[in-house]
Coordinates of N, CA, C and O and ligand atoms in Angstrom, one line a residue:
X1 N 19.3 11.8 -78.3 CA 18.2 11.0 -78.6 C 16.9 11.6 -77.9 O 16.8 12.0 -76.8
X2 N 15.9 11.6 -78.8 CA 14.5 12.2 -78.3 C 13.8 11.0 -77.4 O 13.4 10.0 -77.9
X3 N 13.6 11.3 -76.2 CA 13.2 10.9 -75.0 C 11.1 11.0 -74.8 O 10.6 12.0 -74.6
X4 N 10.4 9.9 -75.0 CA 9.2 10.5 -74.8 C 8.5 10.1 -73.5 O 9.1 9.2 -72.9
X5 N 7.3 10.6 -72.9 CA 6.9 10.2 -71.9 C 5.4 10.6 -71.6 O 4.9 11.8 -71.5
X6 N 4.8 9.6 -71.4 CA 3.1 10.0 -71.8 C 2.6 9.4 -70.2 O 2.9 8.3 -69.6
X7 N 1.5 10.6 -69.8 CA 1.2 10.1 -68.3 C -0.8 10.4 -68.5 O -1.4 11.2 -69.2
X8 N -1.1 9.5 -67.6 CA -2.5 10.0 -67.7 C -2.8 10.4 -66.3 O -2.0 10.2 -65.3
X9 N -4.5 11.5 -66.3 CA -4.8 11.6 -65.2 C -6.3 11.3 -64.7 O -7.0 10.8 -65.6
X10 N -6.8 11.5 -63.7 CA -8.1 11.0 -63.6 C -8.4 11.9 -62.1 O -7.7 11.8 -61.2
X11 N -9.6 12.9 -62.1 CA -10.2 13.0 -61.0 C -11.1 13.3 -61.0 O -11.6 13.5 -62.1
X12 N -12.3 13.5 -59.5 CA -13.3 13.6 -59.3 C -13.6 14.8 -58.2 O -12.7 14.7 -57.4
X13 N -14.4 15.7 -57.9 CA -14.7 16.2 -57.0 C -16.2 16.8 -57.0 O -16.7 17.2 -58.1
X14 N -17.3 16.7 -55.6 CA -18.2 17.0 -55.7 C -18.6 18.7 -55.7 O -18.0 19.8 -55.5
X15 N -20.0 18.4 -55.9 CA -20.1 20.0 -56.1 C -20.6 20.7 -54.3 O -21.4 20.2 -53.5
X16 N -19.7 22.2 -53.9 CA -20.7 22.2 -52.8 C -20.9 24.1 -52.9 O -20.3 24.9 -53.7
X17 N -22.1 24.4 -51.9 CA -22.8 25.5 -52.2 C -21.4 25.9 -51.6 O -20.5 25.3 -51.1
X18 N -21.6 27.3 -51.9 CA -20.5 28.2 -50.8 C -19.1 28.7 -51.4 O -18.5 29.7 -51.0
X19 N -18.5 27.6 -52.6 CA -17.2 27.3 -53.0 C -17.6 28.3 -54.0 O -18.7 28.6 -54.4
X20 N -16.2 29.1 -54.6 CA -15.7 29.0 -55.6 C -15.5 28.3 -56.7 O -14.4 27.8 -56.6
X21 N -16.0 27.8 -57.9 CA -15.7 27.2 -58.8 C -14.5 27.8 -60.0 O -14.5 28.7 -60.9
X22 N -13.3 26.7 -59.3 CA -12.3 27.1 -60.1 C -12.4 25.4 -61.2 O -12.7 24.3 -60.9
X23 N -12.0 25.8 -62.1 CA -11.8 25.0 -63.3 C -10.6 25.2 -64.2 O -11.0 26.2 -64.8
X24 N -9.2 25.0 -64.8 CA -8.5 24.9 -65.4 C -7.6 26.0 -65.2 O -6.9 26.6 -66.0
X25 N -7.7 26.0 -63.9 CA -7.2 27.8 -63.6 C -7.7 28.6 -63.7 O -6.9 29.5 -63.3
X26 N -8.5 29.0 -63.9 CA -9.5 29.9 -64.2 C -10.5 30.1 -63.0 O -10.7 29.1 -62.4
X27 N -11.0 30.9 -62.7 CA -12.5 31.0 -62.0 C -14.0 31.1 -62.9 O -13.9 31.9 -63.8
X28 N -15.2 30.5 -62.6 CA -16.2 30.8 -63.5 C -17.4 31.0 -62.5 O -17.6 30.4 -61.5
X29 N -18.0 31.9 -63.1 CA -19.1 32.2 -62.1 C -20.1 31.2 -62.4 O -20.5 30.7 -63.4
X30 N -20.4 30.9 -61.1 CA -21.5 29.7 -61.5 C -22.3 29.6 -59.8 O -22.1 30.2 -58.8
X31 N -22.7 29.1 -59.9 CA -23.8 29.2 -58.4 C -23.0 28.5 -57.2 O -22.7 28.9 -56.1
X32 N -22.6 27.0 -57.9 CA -22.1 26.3 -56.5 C -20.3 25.9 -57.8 O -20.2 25.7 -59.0
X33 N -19.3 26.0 -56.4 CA -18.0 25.5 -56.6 C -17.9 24.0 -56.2 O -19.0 23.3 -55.9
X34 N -16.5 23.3 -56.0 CA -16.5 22.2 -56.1 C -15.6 21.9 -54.5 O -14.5 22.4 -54.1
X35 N -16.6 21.1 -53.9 CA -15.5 20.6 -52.6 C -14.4 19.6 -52.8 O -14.4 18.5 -53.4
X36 N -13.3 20.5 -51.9 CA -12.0 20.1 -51.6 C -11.6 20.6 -50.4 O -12.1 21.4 -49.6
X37 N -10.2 19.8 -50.5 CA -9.3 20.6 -49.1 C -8.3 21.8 -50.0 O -8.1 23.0 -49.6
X38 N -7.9 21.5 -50.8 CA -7.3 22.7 -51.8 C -9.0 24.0 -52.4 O -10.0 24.3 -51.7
X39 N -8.7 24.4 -53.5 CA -9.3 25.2 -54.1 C -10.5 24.1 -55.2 O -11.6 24.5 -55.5
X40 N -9.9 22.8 -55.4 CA -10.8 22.1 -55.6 C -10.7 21.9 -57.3 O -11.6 21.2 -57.8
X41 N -10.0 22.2 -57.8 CA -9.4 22.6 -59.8 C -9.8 20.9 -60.2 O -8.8 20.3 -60.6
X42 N -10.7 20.3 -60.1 CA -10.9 19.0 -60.3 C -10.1 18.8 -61.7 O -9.5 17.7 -61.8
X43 N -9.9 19.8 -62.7 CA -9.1 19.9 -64.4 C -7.9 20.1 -64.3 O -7.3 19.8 -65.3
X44 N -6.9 20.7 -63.2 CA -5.8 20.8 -62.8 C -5.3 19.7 -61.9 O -4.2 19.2 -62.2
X45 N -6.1 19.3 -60.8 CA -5.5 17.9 -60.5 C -5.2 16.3 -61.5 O -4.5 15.4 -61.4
X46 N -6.2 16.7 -62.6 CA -5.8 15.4 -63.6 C -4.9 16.1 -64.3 O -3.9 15.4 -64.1
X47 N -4.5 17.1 -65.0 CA -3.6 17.3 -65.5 C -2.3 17.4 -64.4 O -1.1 17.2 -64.7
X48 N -2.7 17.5 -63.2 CA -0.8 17.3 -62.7 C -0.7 15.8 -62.4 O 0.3 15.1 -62.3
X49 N -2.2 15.5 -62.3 CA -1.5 13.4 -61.9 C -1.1 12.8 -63.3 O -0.5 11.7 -63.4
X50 N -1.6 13.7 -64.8 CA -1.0 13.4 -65.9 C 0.8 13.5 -66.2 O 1.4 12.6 -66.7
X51 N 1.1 14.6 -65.9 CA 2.3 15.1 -65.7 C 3.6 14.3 -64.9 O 4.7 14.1 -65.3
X52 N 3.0 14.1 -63.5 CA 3.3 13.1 -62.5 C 3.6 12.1 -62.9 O 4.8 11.8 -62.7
X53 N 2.8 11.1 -63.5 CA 2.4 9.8 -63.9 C 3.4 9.4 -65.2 O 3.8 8.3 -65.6
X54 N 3.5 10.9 -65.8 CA 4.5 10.5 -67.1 C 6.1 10.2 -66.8 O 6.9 9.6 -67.4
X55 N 6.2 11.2 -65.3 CA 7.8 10.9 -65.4 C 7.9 10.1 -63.8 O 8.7 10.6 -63.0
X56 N 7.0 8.7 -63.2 CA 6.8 7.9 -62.0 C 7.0 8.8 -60.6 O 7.8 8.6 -59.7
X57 N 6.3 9.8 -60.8 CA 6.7 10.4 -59.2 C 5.2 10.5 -58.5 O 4.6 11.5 -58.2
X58 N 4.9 9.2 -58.3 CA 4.0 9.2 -57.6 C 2.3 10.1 -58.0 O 2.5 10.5 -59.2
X59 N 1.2 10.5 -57.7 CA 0.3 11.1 -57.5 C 0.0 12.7 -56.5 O 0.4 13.0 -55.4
X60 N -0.6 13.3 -57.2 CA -1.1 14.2 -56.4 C -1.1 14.5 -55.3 O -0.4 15.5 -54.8
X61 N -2.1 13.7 -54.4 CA -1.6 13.1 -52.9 C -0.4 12.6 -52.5 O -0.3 12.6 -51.2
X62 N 0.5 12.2 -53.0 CA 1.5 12.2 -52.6 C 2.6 13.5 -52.0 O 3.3 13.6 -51.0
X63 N 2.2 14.2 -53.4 CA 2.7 15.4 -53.4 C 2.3 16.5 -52.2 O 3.1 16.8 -51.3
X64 N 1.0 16.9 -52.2 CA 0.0 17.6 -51.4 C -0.6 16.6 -50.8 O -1.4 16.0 -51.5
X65 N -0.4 16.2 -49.7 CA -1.7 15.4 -48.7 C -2.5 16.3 -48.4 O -2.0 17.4 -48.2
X66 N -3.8 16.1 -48.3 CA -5.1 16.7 -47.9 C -5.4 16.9 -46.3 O -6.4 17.5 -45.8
X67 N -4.1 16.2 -45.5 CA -4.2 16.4 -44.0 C -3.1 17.3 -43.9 O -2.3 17.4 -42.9
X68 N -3.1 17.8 -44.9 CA -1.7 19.1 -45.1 C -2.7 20.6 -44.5 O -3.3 21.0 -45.5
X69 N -2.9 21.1 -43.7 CA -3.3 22.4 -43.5 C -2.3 23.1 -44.3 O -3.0 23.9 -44.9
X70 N -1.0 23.3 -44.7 CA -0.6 24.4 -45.6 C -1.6 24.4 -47.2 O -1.8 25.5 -47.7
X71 N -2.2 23.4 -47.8 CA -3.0 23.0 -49.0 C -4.0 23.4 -48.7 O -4.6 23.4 -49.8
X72 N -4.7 23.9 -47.7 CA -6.2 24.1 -47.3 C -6.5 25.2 -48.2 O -5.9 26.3 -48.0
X73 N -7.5 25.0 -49.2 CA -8.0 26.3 -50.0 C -6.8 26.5 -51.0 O -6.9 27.5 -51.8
X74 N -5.9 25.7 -51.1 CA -4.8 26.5 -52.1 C -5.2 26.4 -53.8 O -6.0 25.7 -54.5
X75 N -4.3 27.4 -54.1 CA -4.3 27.5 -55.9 C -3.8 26.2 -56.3 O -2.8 25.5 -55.9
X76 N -4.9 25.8 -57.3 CA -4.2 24.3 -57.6 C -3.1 24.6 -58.8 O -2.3 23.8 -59.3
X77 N -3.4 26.0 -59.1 CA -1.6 25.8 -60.0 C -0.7 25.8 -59.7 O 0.2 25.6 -60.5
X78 N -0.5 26.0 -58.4 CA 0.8 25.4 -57.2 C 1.1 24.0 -57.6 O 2.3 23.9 -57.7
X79 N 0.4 22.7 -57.9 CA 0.7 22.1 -57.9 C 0.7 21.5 -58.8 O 0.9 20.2 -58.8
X80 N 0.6 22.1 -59.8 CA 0.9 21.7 -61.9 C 2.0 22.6 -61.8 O 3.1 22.1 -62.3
X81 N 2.0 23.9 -61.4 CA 3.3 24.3 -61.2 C 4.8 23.3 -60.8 O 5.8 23.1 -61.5
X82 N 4.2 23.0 -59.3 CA 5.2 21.5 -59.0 C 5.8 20.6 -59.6 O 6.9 20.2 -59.4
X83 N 4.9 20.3 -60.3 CA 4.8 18.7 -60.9 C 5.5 19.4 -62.2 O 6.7 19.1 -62.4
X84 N 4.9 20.2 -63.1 CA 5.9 20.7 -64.3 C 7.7 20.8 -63.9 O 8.5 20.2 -64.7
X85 N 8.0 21.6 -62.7 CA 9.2 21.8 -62.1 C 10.0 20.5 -61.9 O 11.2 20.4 -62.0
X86 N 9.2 19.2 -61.6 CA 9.9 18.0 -61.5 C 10.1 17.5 -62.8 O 11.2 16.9 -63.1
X87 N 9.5 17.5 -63.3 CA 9.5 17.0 -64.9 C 10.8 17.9 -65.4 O 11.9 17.4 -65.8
X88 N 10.6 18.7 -65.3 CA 11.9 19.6 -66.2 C 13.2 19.4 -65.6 O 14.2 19.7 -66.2
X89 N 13.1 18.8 -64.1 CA 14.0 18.8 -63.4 C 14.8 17.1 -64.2 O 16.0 16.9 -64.3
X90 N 14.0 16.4 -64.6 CA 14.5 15.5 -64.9 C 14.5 15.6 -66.9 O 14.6 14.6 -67.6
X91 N 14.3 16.9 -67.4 CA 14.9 17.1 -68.6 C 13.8 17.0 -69.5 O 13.9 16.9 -70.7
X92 N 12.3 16.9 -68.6 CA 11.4 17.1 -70.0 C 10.5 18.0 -69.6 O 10.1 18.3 -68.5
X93 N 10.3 18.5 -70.9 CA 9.0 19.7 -70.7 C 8.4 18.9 -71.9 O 8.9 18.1 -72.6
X94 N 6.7 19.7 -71.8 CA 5.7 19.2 -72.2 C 5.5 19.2 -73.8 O 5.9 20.2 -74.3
X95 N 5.1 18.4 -74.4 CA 4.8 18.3 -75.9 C 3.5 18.7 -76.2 O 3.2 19.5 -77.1
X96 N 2.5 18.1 -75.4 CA 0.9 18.4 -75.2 C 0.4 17.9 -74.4 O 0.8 17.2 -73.5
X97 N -0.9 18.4 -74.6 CA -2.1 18.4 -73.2 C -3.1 18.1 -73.3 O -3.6 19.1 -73.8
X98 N -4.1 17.0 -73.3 CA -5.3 16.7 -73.6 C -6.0 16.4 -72.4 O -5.7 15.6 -71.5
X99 N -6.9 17.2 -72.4 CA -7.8 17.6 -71.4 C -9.7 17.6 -71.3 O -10.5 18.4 -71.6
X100 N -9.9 16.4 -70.8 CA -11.7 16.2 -71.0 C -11.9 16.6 -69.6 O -11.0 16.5 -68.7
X101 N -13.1 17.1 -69.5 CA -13.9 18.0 -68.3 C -15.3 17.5 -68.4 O -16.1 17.9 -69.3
X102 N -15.8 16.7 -67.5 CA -17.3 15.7 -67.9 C -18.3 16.5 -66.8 O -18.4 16.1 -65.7
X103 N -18.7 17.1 -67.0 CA -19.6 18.0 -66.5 C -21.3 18.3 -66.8 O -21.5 18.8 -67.9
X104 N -22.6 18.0 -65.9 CA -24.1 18.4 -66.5 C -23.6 19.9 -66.9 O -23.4 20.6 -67.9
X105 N -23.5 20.1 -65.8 CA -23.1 22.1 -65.8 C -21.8 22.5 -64.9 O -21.3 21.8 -64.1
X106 N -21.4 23.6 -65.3 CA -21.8 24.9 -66.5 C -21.7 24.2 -67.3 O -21.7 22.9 -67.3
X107 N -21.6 25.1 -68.3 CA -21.3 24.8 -70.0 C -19.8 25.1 -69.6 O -19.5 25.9 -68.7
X108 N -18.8 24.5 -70.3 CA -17.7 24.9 -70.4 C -17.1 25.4 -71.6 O -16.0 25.8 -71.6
X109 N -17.9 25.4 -72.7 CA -17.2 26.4 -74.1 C -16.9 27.5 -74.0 O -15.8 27.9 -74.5
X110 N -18.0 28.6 -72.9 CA -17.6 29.8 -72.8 C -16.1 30.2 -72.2 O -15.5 31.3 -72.5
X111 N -15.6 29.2 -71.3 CA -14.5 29.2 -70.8 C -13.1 28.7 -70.9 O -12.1 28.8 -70.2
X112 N -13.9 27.9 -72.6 CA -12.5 27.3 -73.1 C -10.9 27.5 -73.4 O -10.0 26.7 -73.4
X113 N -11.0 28.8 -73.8 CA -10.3 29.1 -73.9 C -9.3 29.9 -73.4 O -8.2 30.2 -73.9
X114 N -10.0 30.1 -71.9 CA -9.0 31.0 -71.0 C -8.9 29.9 -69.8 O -8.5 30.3 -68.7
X115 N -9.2 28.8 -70.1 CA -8.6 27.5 -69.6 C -7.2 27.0 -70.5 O -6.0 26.9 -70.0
X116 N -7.6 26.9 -71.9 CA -6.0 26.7 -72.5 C -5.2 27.6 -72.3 O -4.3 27.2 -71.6
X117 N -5.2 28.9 -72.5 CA -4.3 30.0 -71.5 C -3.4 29.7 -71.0 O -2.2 29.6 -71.3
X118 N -4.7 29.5 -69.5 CA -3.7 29.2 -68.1 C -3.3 28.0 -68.7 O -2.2 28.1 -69.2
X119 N -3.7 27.1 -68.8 CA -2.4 25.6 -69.0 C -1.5 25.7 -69.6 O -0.6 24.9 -69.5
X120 N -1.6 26.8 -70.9 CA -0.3 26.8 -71.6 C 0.5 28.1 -71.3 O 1.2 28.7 -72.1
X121 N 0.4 28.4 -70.4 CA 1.1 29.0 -69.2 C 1.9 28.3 -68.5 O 3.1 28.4 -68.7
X122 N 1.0 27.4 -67.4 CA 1.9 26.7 -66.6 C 2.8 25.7 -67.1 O 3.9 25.6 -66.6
X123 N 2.3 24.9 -68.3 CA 2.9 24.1 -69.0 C 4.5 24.6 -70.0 O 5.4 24.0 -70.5
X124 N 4.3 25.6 -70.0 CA 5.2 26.6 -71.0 C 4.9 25.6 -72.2 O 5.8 24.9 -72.7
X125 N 3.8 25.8 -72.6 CA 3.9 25.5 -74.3 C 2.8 26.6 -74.9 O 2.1 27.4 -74.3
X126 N 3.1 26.4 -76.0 CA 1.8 27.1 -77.1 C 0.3 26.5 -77.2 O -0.1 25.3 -77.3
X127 N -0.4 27.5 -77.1 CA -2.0 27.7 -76.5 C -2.7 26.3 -78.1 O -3.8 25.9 -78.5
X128 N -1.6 26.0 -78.4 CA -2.1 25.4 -79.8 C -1.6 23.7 -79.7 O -1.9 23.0 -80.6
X129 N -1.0 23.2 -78.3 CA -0.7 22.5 -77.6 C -1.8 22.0 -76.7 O -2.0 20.8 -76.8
X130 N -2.4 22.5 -76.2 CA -3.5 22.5 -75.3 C -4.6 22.4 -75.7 O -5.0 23.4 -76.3
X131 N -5.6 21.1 -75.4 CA -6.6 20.9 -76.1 C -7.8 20.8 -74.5 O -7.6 19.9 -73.6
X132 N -8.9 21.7 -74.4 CA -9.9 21.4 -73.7 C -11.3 21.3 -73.8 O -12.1 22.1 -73.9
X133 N -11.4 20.1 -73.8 CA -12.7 19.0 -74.3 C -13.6 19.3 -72.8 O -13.2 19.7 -71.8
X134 N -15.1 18.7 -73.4 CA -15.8 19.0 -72.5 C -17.2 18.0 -73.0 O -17.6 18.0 -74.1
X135 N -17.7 17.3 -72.0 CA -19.0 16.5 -72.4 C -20.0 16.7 -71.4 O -20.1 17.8 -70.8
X136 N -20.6 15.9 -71.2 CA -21.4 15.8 -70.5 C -21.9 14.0 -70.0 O -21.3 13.0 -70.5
X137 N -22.9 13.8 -69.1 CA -22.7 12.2 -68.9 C -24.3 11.6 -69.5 O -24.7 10.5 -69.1
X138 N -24.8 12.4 -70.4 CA -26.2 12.5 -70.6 C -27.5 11.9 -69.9 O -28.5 11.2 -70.3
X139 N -26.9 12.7 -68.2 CA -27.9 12.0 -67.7 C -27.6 10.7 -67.0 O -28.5 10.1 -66.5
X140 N -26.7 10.4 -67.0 CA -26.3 9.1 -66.0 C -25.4 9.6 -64.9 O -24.6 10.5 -65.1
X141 N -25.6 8.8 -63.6 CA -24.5 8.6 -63.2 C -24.5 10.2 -62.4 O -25.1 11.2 -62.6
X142 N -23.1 9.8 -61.1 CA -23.0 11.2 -60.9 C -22.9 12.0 -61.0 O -23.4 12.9 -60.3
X143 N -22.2 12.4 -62.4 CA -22.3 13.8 -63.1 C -23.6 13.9 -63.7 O -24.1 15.0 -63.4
X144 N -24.3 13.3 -64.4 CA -25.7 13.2 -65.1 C -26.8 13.7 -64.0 O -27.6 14.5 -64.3
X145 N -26.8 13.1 -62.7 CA -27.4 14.1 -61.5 C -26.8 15.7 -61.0 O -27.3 16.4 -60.1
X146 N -25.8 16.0 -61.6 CA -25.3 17.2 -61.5 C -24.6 17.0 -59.6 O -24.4 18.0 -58.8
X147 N -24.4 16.0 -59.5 CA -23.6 15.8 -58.2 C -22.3 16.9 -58.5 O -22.1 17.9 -57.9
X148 N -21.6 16.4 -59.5 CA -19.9 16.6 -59.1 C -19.3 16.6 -60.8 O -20.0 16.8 -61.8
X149 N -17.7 16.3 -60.6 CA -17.2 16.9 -62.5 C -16.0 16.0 -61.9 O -15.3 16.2 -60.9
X150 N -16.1 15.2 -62.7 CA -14.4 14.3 -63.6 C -13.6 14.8 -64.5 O -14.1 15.4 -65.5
X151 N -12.4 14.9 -64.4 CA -11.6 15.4 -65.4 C -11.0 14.3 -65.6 O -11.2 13.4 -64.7
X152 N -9.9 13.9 -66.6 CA -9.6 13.3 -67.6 C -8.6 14.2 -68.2 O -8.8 15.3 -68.8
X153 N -7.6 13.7 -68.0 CA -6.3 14.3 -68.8 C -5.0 13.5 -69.2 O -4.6 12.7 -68.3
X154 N -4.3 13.5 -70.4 CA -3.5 13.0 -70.9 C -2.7 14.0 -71.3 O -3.1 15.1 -71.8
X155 N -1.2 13.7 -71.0 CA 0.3 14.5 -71.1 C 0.7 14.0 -71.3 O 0.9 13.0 -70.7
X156 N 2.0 14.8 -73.1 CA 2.8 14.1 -73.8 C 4.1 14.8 -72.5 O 3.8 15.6 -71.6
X157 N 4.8 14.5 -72.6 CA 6.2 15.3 -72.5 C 7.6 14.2 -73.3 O 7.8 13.0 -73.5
X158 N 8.4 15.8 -73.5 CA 9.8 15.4 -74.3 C 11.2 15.7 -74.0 O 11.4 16.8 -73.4
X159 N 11.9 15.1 -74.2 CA 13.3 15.3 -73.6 C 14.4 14.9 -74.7 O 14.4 13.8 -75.1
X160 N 15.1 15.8 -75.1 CA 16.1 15.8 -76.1 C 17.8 15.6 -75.8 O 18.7 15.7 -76.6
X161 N 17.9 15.5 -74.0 CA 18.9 14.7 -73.6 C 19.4 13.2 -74.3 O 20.4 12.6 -73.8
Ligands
MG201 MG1 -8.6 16.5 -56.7

């Protein structure tokens, strides 16, 4: 019997000078990156608390605490990496990936697609699975001040146990 399981995710991080801005796995040149205690993937942490969320294993933080010095600066595909590995561990891999990125700046088109990539990489699905959206807050609100970037992600996964 086909098993389904749909998880959402939700995060925030601000912007600070100095950082690398990683987004979707990917790196993008852009002036200021995003603070964290990891690498800071604000598009990779909603996608693994999507992931997470679909098969009840808790959150992100759960996983990685941020008073973790081993996390300090880490690749956040370590921990979509993770979180995929528990999922499969319990008999599902992923069906799809829906992915919004709410951002004043950068532009994220230019990098769209080497964002689906890497997620349909980590994900082990086809690049045709992986959908990455992108808006803006037009002007409202923290992102609309170019503070910081929300991601937003939703994950199907399936199990044919
Ligand atoms: Mg985060």
């Amino acid at each position: 019997m086909t098993a389904f399981r749909v998880g959402q995710g939700l995060d925030v991080h601000r912007f600070r000078a100095g950082r690398t801005l990683r987004l979707g796995g990917v790196t993008i040149d852009a002036e200021v990156g995003l603070d964290g205690h990891s690498d800071a993937d604000v598009a990779l942490h909603a996608v693994t608390d999507a992931v997470l969320g679909a098969i009840g294993a808790g959150d992100i933080g759960d996983h990685f605490p941020p008073t973790d010095d081993r996390w300090r600066d880490a690749d956040s595909r370590l921990f979509l990496q993770h979180a995929v590995g528990l999922a499969r561990d319990k008999g599902f891999s992923t069906a799809s990936c829906d992915l919004t990125i709410v951002a004043e700046r950068p532009r994220i088109a230019p990098h769209r697609e080497r964002m689906r990539r890497s997620l349909a990489a980590i994900l082990g699905v086809d690049e045709n699975a992986v959908s990455v959206k992108a808006t803006t807050c037009e002007g409202l609100g923290f992102v609309g001040r170019g503070e910081g970037v929300a991601a937003l992600a939703v994950v199907l996964l399936v199990s044919d146990e």
